[in-house]
CSV table of C-alpha atoms in Angstrom, one decimal:
chain,number,residue,atom,x,y,z
A,312,MET,CA,-57.0,55.5,90.2
A,313,GLU,CA,-60.9,56.2,89.2
A,314,ALA,CA,-62.3,55.3,86.3
A,315,TRP,CA,-65.6,57.4,85.9
A,316,PHE,CA,-67.6,56.0,83.0
A,317,PRO,CA,-71.1,58.3,82.2
A,318,ARG,CA,-74.3,57.8,80.5
A,319,ASN,CA,-73.7,60.7,78.2
A,320,TYR,CA,-70.7,59.6,77.0
A,321,THR,CA,-69.6,61.8,74.0
A,322,GLY,CA,-65.9,59.4,72.4
A,323,ARG,CA,-64.0,61.0,74.4
A,324,PHE,CA,-61.5,60.6,76.8
A,325,LEU,CA,-59.8,62.5,79.6
A,326,SER,CA,-57.5,62.2,82.2
A,327,THR,CA,-57.6,64.8,85.3
A,328,GLY,CA,-54.6,66.1,87.0
A,329,ASN,CA,-53.9,67.0,91.0
A,330,GLY,CA,-52.9,70.1,93.0
A,331,GLY,CA,-49.9,71.7,95.1
A,332,LEU,CA,-48.2,68.7,96.6
A,333,GLY,CA,-51.7,66.4,97.4
A,334,GLY,CA,-52.0,62.3,96.4
A,335,CYS,CA,-55.6,62.6,96.0
A,336,ILE,CA,-57.9,62.1,93.4
A,337,GLN,CA,-59.9,65.3,92.5
A,338,TYR,CA,-63.0,63.9,92.6
A,339,TYR,CA,-64.4,67.5,91.8
A,340,ASP,CA,-63.2,67.4,88.3
A,341,VAL,CA,-63.6,63.6,87.9
A,342,ALA,CA,-67.0,65.1,88.7
A,343,TYR,CA,-66.9,68.0,86.0
A,344,ALA,CA,-65.4,66.3,83.8
A,345,SER,CA,-67.7,62.4,83.7
A,346,GLY,CA,-70.7,65.1,83.7
A,347,LEU,CA,-70.2,65.7,80.6
A,348,GLY,CA,-69.9,62.5,78.9
A,349,PHE,CA,-66.0,62.5,78.9
A,350,ALA,CA,-64.7,58.8,80.2
A,351,THR,CA,-62.5,60.2,82.7
A,352,VAL,CA,-59.2,59.4,85.6
A,353,GLY,CA,-57.9,60.7,88.4
A,354,ALA,CA,-55.2,59.3,89.9
A,355,ASN,CA,-53.5,60.2,93.8
A,356,ASN,CA,-50.0,61.2,92.3
A,357,GLY,CA,-48.7,57.9,93.9
A,358,HIS,CA,-49.2,58.9,97.2
A,359,ASN,CA,-52.1,59.3,100.1
A,360,GLY,CA,-52.4,62.9,102.0
A,361,SER,CA,-51.6,66.3,101.0
A,362,SER,CA,-48.1,67.4,102.4
A,363,GLY,CA,-44.6,66.0,101.0
A,364,GLU,CA,-44.4,63.5,103.5
A,365,PRO,CA,-45.0,60.8,101.6
A,366,PHE,CA,-41.2,61.7,99.4
A,367,TYR,CA,-38.9,61.2,102.0
A,368,ARG,CA,-36.0,59.0,101.3
A,369,HIS,CA,-38.5,57.4,99.0
A,370,PRO,CA,-37.8,58.8,94.9
A,371,GLU,CA,-39.8,56.8,93.9
A,372,VAL,CA,-43.1,58.5,95.1
A,373,VAL,CA,-41.5,61.2,94.0
A,374,GLU,CA,-40.9,59.9,90.6
A,375,ASP,CA,-44.7,59.1,90.5
A,376,PHE,CA,-45.5,63.1,91.4
A,377,ALA,CA,-42.8,64.4,88.7
A,378,TYR,CA,-44.6,62.8,86.1
A,379,ARG,CA,-45.5,59.0,86.3
A,380,SER,CA,-48.9,58.5,88.0
A,381,ILE,CA,-50.5,60.8,85.4
A,382,HIS,CA,-49.3,58.9,82.3
A,383,THR,CA,-49.9,55.0,83.8
A,384,GLY,CA,-53.1,56.6,84.0
A,385,VAL,CA,-53.3,57.1,81.1
A,386,VAL,CA,-51.9,54.2,79.7
A,387,VAL,CA,-54.6,52.0,82.0
A,388,GLY,CA,-57.5,54.5,81.2
A,389,LYS,CA,-57.5,54.8,78.0
A,390,GLU,CA,-56.8,50.3,77.6
A,391,LEU,CA,-60.4,50.6,80.8
A,392,THR,CA,-62.0,52.7,78.2
A,393,LYS,CA,-62.0,50.6,75.4
A,394,LEU,CA,-62.9,47.3,76.9
A,395,PHE,CA,-66.0,49.7,79.0
A,396,TYR,CA,-67.5,51.1,75.5
A,397,GLU,CA,-67.7,49.2,72.2
A,398,GLN,CA,-66.6,52.0,70.1
A,399,GLY,CA,-63.7,52.9,72.5
A,400,PHE,CA,-62.6,56.2,72.1
A,401,ASN,CA,-61.7,59.1,69.6
A,402,LYS,CA,-60.1,61.7,71.2
A,403,SER,CA,-58.2,62.0,74.4
A,404,TYR,CA,-57.7,65.2,76.6
A,405,TYR,CA,-56.9,66.7,79.6
A,406,LEU,CA,-57.9,69.4,82.2
A,407,GLY,CA,-55.7,70.4,85.0
A,408,CYS,CA,-54.5,73.5,87.2
A,409,SER,CA,-51.9,74.5,89.5
A,410,THR,CA,-50.2,71.7,89.3
A,411,GLY,CA,-52.0,69.5,87.2
A,412,GLY,CA,-50.7,72.3,84.8
A,413,ARG,CA,-47.9,71.5,85.1
A,414,GLN,CA,-48.1,67.9,85.1
A,415,GLY,CA,-50.3,68.7,81.8
A,416,PHE,CA,-47.6,70.6,80.0
A,417,LYS,CA,-45.2,67.7,81.1
A,418,SER,CA,-47.5,65.3,80.0
A,419,LEU,CA,-47.3,66.8,76.4
A,420,GLN,CA,-42.9,67.4,76.2
A,421,LYS,CA,-42.6,63.7,78.0
A,422,TYR,CA,-45.4,62.0,75.8
A,423,PRO,CA,-46.7,64.3,73.4
A,424,ASN,CA,-48.6,60.8,72.2
A,425,ASP,CA,-50.9,61.3,74.6
A,426,PHE,CA,-53.1,64.0,74.5
A,427,ASP,CA,-55.1,65.2,71.0
A,428,GLY,CA,-56.1,68.4,73.3
A,429,VAL,CA,-54.8,70.0,76.7
A,430,VAL,CA,-55.6,72.3,79.5
A,431,ALA,CA,-53.7,73.3,81.3
A,432,GLY,CA,-54.5,76.2,83.7
A,433,ALA,CA,-51.9,78.0,86.0
A,434,PRO,CA,-49.4,75.9,85.5
A,435,ALA,CA,-46.6,74.6,88.4
A,436,LEU,CA,-44.0,75.5,85.3
A,437,ASN,CA,-40.1,76.3,86.6
A,438,PHE,CA,-41.0,74.0,89.7
A,439,ILE,CA,-37.8,74.1,92.3
A,440,ASN,CA,-37.7,77.8,91.3
A,441,LEU,CA,-41.5,77.6,92.5
A,442,LEU,CA,-41.0,76.4,94.8
A,443,SER,CA,-38.1,78.6,96.0
A,444,TRP,CA,-39.6,81.9,95.1
A,445,SER,CA,-42.6,80.7,97.5
A,446,ALA,CA,-40.0,79.9,100.4
A,447,HIS,CA,-38.1,83.4,100.1
A,448,PHE,CA,-41.1,85.5,100.8
A,449,TYR,CA,-40.8,84.7,104.6
A,450,SER,CA,-37.0,85.9,104.1
A,451,LEU,CA,-38.4,89.2,103.0
A,452,THR,CA,-41.2,89.6,105.5
A,453,GLY,CA,-39.8,88.2,109.1
A,454,PRO,CA,-42.5,86.5,111.7
A,455,PRO,CA,-45.6,89.6,112.3
A,456,SER,CA,-42.8,90.2,115.0
A,457,SER,CA,-40.5,92.4,112.7
A,458,ASP,CA,-40.5,95.3,111.3
A,459,THR,CA,-40.3,94.4,107.3
A,460,TYR,CA,-43.9,92.0,108.0
A,461,LEU,CA,-47.1,94.4,107.1
A,462,SER,CA,-49.9,93.2,108.9
A,463,PRO,CA,-53.0,91.4,106.3
A,464,ALA,CA,-54.4,94.7,106.9
A,465,LEU,CA,-51.2,97.1,106.2
A,466,TRP,CA,-51.5,94.3,102.5
A,467,LYS,CA,-55.0,95.9,102.6
A,468,VAL,CA,-53.3,99.2,102.0
A,469,VAL,CA,-51.1,98.8,99.6
A,470,HIS,CA,-53.8,97.0,97.6
A,471,ASP,CA,-55.9,100.2,97.0
A,472,GLU,CA,-53.3,101.8,96.3
A,473,ILE,CA,-51.6,99.6,93.6
A,474,LEU,CA,-55.0,100.0,92.6
A,475,ARG,CA,-55.2,103.5,92.6
A,476,GLN,CA,-51.5,103.8,90.3
A,477,CYS,CA,-52.7,100.9,87.9
A,478,ASP,CA,-56.3,100.1,87.6
A,479,GLY,CA,-56.9,102.7,85.4
A,480,MET,CA,-54.6,101.8,82.8
A,481,ASP,CA,-56.4,99.9,80.9
A,482,GLY,CA,-59.0,102.7,80.2
A,483,ALA,CA,-61.4,101.8,83.1
A,484,VAL,CA,-61.7,102.0,86.4
A,485,ASP,CA,-63.0,98.7,87.7
A,486,GLY,CA,-60.9,97.7,90.8
A,487,ILE,CA,-59.0,95.7,87.9
A,488,ILE,CA,-55.9,95.1,86.7
A,489,GLU,CA,-55.7,93.4,82.8
A,490,ASP,CA,-52.0,94.2,81.9
A,491,THR,CA,-50.4,93.6,85.3
A,492,ASP,CA,-46.8,94.2,82.9
A,493,LEU,CA,-47.5,97.6,83.1
A,494,CYS,CA,-48.3,98.2,86.6
A,495,HIS,CA,-44.7,99.3,88.8
A,496,PRO,CA,-45.7,100.4,91.9
A,497,ILE,CA,-44.1,103.5,93.5
A,498,MET,CA,-44.9,102.7,97.1
A,499,GLU,CA,-42.7,105.9,98.8
A,500,THR,CA,-46.6,106.7,97.9
A,501,ILE,CA,-47.6,105.4,100.7
A,502,ILE,CA,-45.2,106.1,103.7
A,503,CYS,CA,-46.6,107.8,106.6
A,504,LYS,CA,-44.6,111.5,107.4
A,505,PRO,CA,-43.6,112.5,110.7
A,506,GLY,CA,-45.5,112.0,113.6
A,507,SER,CA,-48.8,110.6,111.8
A,508,SER,CA,-50.7,108.3,113.6
A,509,SER,CA,-52.5,106.4,110.3
A,510,ASN,CA,-53.1,103.7,109.9
A,511,ARG,CA,-53.3,104.1,106.6
A,512,CYS,CA,-49.7,104.3,105.7
A,513,ILE,CA,-46.9,101.9,106.2
A,514,THR,CA,-42.8,102.5,107.2
A,515,GLY,CA,-40.0,102.7,104.3
A,516,THR,CA,-39.1,99.6,105.6
A,517,GLN,CA,-42.1,97.9,105.5
A,518,ALA,CA,-42.2,99.8,101.6
A,519,ARG,CA,-38.9,98.2,101.0
A,520,THR,CA,-41.1,94.7,101.5
A,521,VAL,CA,-43.5,95.8,98.7
A,522,ARG,CA,-41.0,96.4,96.4
A,523,ASN,CA,-38.7,93.6,97.6
A,524,VAL,CA,-41.9,90.9,97.0
A,525,LEU,CA,-43.2,92.5,93.7
A,526,SER,CA,-39.4,91.8,92.6
A,527,PRO,CA,-38.4,88.8,90.6
A,528,LEU,CA,-36.1,86.2,92.5
A,529,TYR,CA,-32.5,85.7,91.5
A,530,GLY,CA,-29.9,83.7,92.4
A,531,VAL,CA,-26.3,83.0,93.6
A,532,ASN,CA,-24.7,83.8,90.4
A,533,GLY,CA,-27.7,86.7,89.4
A,534,THR,CA,-29.4,84.0,87.4
A,535,LEU,CA,-33.5,84.8,86.8
A,536,LEU,CA,-34.5,82.4,89.1
A,537,TYR,CA,-38.3,83.1,89.7
A,538,PRO,CA,-40.3,86.5,88.0
A,539,ARG,CA,-41.7,89.0,90.0
A,540,MET,CA,-45.2,88.1,92.2
A,541,GLN,CA,-47.8,90.4,89.5
A,542,PRO,CA,-49.2,92.9,91.8
A,543,GLY,CA,-52.5,92.8,92.4
A,544,SER,CA,-52.9,89.7,94.2
A,545,GLU,CA,-52.2,91.5,97.9
A,546,MET,CA,-55.8,90.3,98.8
A,547,LEU,CA,-55.1,86.5,98.9
A,548,ALA,CA,-51.9,86.3,99.1
A,549,ARG,CA,-51.4,88.6,102.2
A,550,PHE,CA,-53.0,85.5,104.3
A,551,MET,CA,-50.7,82.8,102.2
A,552,MET,CA,-47.4,84.6,101.4
A,553,TYR,CA,-47.1,86.8,103.0
A,554,ASN,CA,-47.8,85.3,106.9
A,555,GLY,CA,-45.5,85.4,108.4
A,556,LYS,CA,-44.8,82.0,108.3
A,557,PRO,CA,-42.8,79.8,106.1
A,558,PHE,CA,-45.3,78.3,102.8
A,559,PRO,CA,-45.8,75.0,104.1
A,560,TYR,CA,-44.8,72.7,100.4
A,561,SER,CA,-42.0,74.8,100.2
A,562,GLU,CA,-41.1,73.6,103.6
A,563,ASP,CA,-42.2,69.8,102.7
A,564,TRP,CA,-39.9,70.4,100.2
A,565,TYR,CA,-37.1,71.2,101.6
A,566,ARG,CA,-37.5,69.1,104.6
A,567,TYR,CA,-38.3,65.4,102.5
A,568,VAL,CA,-36.9,65.4,98.9
A,569,VAL,CA,-33.7,68.4,99.1
A,570,TYR,CA,-32.1,67.1,102.4
A,571,ASN,CA,-34.6,64.0,103.7
A,572,ASN,CA,-33.9,65.6,107.0
A,573,PRO,CA,-38.0,65.9,108.6
A,574,ASN,CA,-35.7,69.2,111.0
A,575,TRP,CA,-34.7,71.5,107.7
A,576,ASP,CA,-35.2,74.9,109.8
A,577,ALA,CA,-37.4,76.2,106.7
A,578,THR,CA,-36.8,79.9,108.5
A,579,THR,CA,-33.4,79.8,107.5
A,580,PHE,CA,-33.6,79.3,103.4
A,581,ASN,CA,-31.5,81.6,101.5
A,582,VAL,CA,-31.0,80.9,98.2
A,583,GLN,CA,-27.8,78.7,98.6
A,584,ASP,CA,-30.4,76.2,99.6
A,585,ALA,CA,-32.6,77.3,95.7
A,586,ALA,CA,-29.6,76.1,93.7
A,587,ILE,CA,-29.1,72.8,95.9
A,588,ALA,CA,-32.5,72.2,95.5
A,589,LEU,CA,-32.5,72.9,91.7
A,590,GLU,CA,-29.3,70.9,90.5
A,591,GLN,CA,-31.7,68.0,91.7
A,592,ASN,CA,-34.1,68.6,89.8
A,593,PRO,CA,-35.4,64.9,90.4
A,594,PHE,CA,-36.9,62.9,87.2
A,595,ASN,CA,-36.6,66.4,85.6
A,596,ILE,CA,-39.6,67.4,88.1
A,597,GLN,CA,-39.2,71.4,86.7
A,598,THR,CA,-41.3,70.6,83.6
A,599,TRP,CA,-39.5,73.8,82.0
A,600,GLU,CA,-38.6,72.4,78.2
A,601,ALA,CA,-39.2,74.9,75.9
A,602,ASP,CA,-39.1,72.7,71.9
A,603,LEU,CA,-42.9,71.9,71.8
A,604,SER,CA,-42.3,70.7,68.3
A,605,PRO,CA,-43.1,66.6,69.0
A,606,PHE,CA,-46.9,67.4,70.6
A,607,ARG,CA,-47.4,69.8,68.1
A,608,ASP,CA,-45.9,67.9,65.0
A,609,ALA,CA,-48.2,64.9,66.6
A,610,GLY,CA,-51.0,67.6,65.8
A,611,GLY,CA,-52.1,68.2,69.9
A,612,LYS,CA,-53.6,71.8,70.7
A,613,VAL,CA,-52.5,74.0,74.2
A,614,LEU,CA,-54.7,75.8,75.6
A,615,THR,CA,-53.2,77.5,78.5
A,616,TYR,CA,-54.8,80.6,80.7
A,617,HIS,CA,-53.6,82.2,83.8
A,618,GLY,CA,-55.3,84.4,86.5
A,619,LEU,CA,-53.6,87.9,86.7
A,620,GLN,CA,-54.5,88.1,90.5
A,621,ASP,CA,-53.0,84.5,91.1
A,622,GLN,CA,-52.1,84.9,94.7
A,623,LEU,CA,-49.2,81.3,94.5
A,624,ILE,CA,-48.0,80.6,90.9
A,625,SER,CA,-46.8,84.4,89.4
A,626,SER,CA,-49.0,84.7,86.2
A,627,ASP,CA,-45.3,86.2,84.8
A,628,ASN,CA,-44.2,82.6,85.0
A,629,SER,CA,-46.6,82.3,82.4
A,630,LYS,CA,-44.9,84.3,79.8
A,631,LEU,CA,-41.5,83.7,80.9
A,632,TYR,CA,-42.6,80.0,79.4
A,633,TYR,CA,-44.1,81.9,76.2
A,634,ALA,CA,-40.7,83.6,75.6
A,635,ARG,CA,-39.3,80.3,76.2
A,636,VAL,CA,-40.8,78.4,73.4
A,637,ALA,CA,-41.0,81.4,70.9
A,638,GLU,CA,-37.0,81.9,71.3
A,639,THR,CA,-37.0,78.0,71.9
A,640,MET,CA,-38.9,76.6,68.7
A,641,ASN,CA,-38.2,80.3,66.9
A,642,LEU,CA,-41.4,80.9,66.2
A,643,GLY,CA,-43.4,84.3,66.5
A,644,PRO,CA,-47.4,84.2,68.2
A,645,ASP,CA,-48.9,83.7,64.4
A,646,GLN,CA,-47.0,80.1,64.4
A,647,LEU,CA,-47.0,79.3,68.1
A,648,ASP,CA,-51.1,79.7,68.1
A,649,GLU,CA,-51.4,76.9,65.8
A,650,PHE,CA,-50.8,74.5,68.8
A,651,TYR,CA,-50.2,77.1,71.4
A,652,ARG,CA,-52.7,79.1,73.2
A,653,PHE,CA,-52.1,81.3,76.1
A,654,PHE,CA,-55.0,83.6,77.7
A,655,GLN,CA,-54.6,85.7,80.9
A,656,VAL,CA,-57.3,86.1,82.9
A,657,SER,CA,-57.5,89.3,84.6
A,658,GLY,CA,-59.8,89.4,88.1
A,659,MET,CA,-58.8,86.0,88.3
A,660,ALA,CA,-56.9,85.0,91.9
A,661,HIS,CA,-55.3,80.6,91.9
A,662,CYS,CA,-57.5,78.7,89.6
A,663,GLY,CA,-60.2,80.1,90.8
A,664,GLN,CA,-61.7,82.9,92.8
A,665,GLY,CA,-60.9,87.1,92.6
A,666,ASP,CA,-61.9,89.9,91.8
A,667,GLY,CA,-63.6,89.6,87.8
A,668,ALA,CA,-65.0,87.7,85.7
A,669,TYR,CA,-63.2,84.2,86.1
A,670,GLY,CA,-66.0,82.2,85.7
A,671,ILE,CA,-64.2,80.1,82.5
A,672,GLY,CA,-65.4,76.7,82.2
A,673,ASN,CA,-62.2,75.2,84.5
A,674,GLY,CA,-63.9,73.4,86.6
A,675,LEU,CA,-67.5,73.1,88.5
A,676,ARG,CA,-66.4,76.4,90.9
A,677,THR,CA,-65.8,78.1,87.9
A,678,TYR,CA,-68.7,76.7,85.1
A,679,ASN,CA,-70.8,78.9,83.2
A,680,GLY,CA,-72.6,76.5,80.7
A,681,ASN,CA,-70.9,74.5,78.3
A,682,ASP,CA,-70.5,76.8,75.0
A,683,PRO,CA,-66.7,76.4,73.7
A,684,GLU,CA,-67.1,81.2,74.0
A,685,ASN,CA,-67.9,80.0,77.7
A,686,ASN,CA,-65.7,76.7,78.6
A,687,VAL,CA,-62.1,76.6,77.7
A,688,LEU,CA,-62.5,72.2,78.0
A,689,MET,CA,-65.3,72.8,75.7
A,690,ALA,CA,-63.2,75.2,73.5
A,691,THR,CA,-60.4,72.8,73.6
A,692,VAL,CA,-62.7,70.4,72.0
A,693,GLN,CA,-64.1,72.8,69.9
A,694,TRP,CA,-60.3,73.8,68.0
A,695,VAL,CA,-59.0,69.6,68.5
A,696,GLU,CA,-62.1,68.0,66.3
A,697,LYS,CA,-63.0,70.8,64.3
A,698,GLY,CA,-60.0,73.1,64.3
A,699,ILE,CA,-62.2,76.1,65.2
A,700,ALA,CA,-59.2,77.7,67.4
A,701,PRO,CA,-60.2,80.2,70.8
A,702,ASP,CA,-59.7,83.4,69.5
A,703,TYR,CA,-60.3,84.0,72.9
A,704,ILE,CA,-62.3,83.3,76.3
A,705,ARG,CA,-65.1,85.0,77.9
A,706,GLY,CA,-65.1,85.0,81.4
A,707,ALA,CA,-67.7,85.4,84.2
A,708,LYS,CA,-68.5,87.9,87.0
A,709,PHE,CA,-70.7,86.3,89.6
A,710,ALA,CA,-71.7,87.9,92.1
A,711,ASP,CA,-71.9,85.0,94.4
A,712,GLY,CA,-69.3,81.9,93.4
A,713,ALA,CA,-70.7,79.6,90.4
A,714,GLY,CA,-74.5,79.1,90.1
A,715,SER,CA,-75.6,82.5,90.8
A,716,THR,CA,-76.4,86.0,89.0
A,717,VAL,CA,-73.9,86.8,86.3
A,718,GLU,CA,-73.0,90.6,87.3
A,719,TYR,CA,-70.8,90.8,83.9
A,720,THR,CA,-69.0,89.2,81.5
A,721,ARG,CA,-65.4,89.7,79.9
A,722,LYS,CA,-63.7,88.2,77.2
A,723,HIS,CA,-59.6,87.7,78.0
A,724,CYS,CA,-57.6,88.2,75.7
A,725,ARG,CA,-55.1,85.5,73.9
A,726,TYR,CA,-51.3,86.8,74.2
A,727,PRO,CA,-50.1,88.7,73.7
A,728,ARG,CA,-52.5,91.1,73.1
A,729,ARG,CA,-54.0,92.8,75.8
A,730,ASN,CA,-57.7,94.2,76.6
A,731,VAL,CA,-58.6,98.0,76.3
A,732,PHE,CA,-61.3,99.8,77.0
A,733,LYS,CA,-62.6,101.3,74.4
A,734,GLY,CA,-66.2,102.0,75.2
A,735,PRO,CA,-69.3,102.8,75.1
A,736,GLY,CA,-71.2,102.5,78.6
A,737,ASN,CA,-69.1,101.2,81.4
A,738,TYR,CA,-66.6,98.6,82.0
A,739,THR,CA,-69.6,95.7,82.2
A,740,ASN,CA,-69.7,96.0,78.2
A,741,GLU,CA,-68.1,93.3,77.2
A,742,SER,CA,-68.2,94.5,73.9
A,743,ALA,CA,-66.5,98.1,74.8
A,744,TRP,CA,-63.5,96.7,75.1
A,745,LEU,CA,-60.5,95.6,72.5
A,746,CYS,CA,-58.3,93.4,72.6
A,747,VAL,CA,-54.8,94.9,71.1
């Protein structure tokens, strides 16, 4: 692990997270947080490299990955902070996305006193079922030679049709789906006519592939393992999930953790494998505990967000987790809002990028200033230290990445509200949108 201690220290401690199966300090997050005045730690998740190979016959490395690396870094990091700064620290924070989002939730589930405020983006909750879901896309698409496979160009055709059917449902045609729950595209509309030589249509078999890709994954006994991929993410998912190859992180997990067999063939994956993996759940890496009472009672606050164009972790899973917490704790949204707020970010892909206003300040690549309305980390600080809870998070639509011209901003609603275009003006006017 490393600890970075800035000169412009604000009396705040922060731990960063990791990504994928990664065993790498995320220096860009360490640099981001320390630049904002946080005493910041980052760790390598207990192993080196970005693959799952270090897990092979090393359960202690899996334990590090599941929870122990972050917690150890926090315990040691807080001690170092007190040694380095005479005043110690006042509040403790967490910042992470993807695997880092899961680590944030794992921390508040298992160590509710580690952090006062947690920013957990696109969290890889329901972790083992997520890897099974990622693995199952190959069984749907097959290899590029298969009748069930769609080329990247055909996924563009599918994406355009999904937008045609769903984009305007929020009241504005802007290339972005504001609420994917309303979008249930019918792919029969673009099946090729007999004898057609058009490259703007698909076969019936390919239409079934799309329908299956946009359906939940169910287990051997019919229970829901993982919700559907949200529609609208096709342009990035086509290169990651639907490329006619097994998904590498899933392949690694099954080879090096589930079966301890480096030669296991990922092309054979089926739901029997998913059942075996879930039964193992080493060190409760599922991160699916739904009673957050200890964290709430400790005074903790968690701000979580998920891009509605996420190509790697379906945003529907964050909604499913929200429902599980509400049902388990017997709390409605107004009560959950006191300590747990979830924001859907339309037009945001996985932790950043995307077609919309994804600049929410969750890192250097989405930075649009320090104002709490524009920055999810500083919004969480304001919530913890001043009791001002974020009603929305503002995203910036960049012309060409963070630091470039901001074309427009949009206020992203706190769940379960959704954004509706009411006017006046056009969709670039943030005041023309209303959370309902």
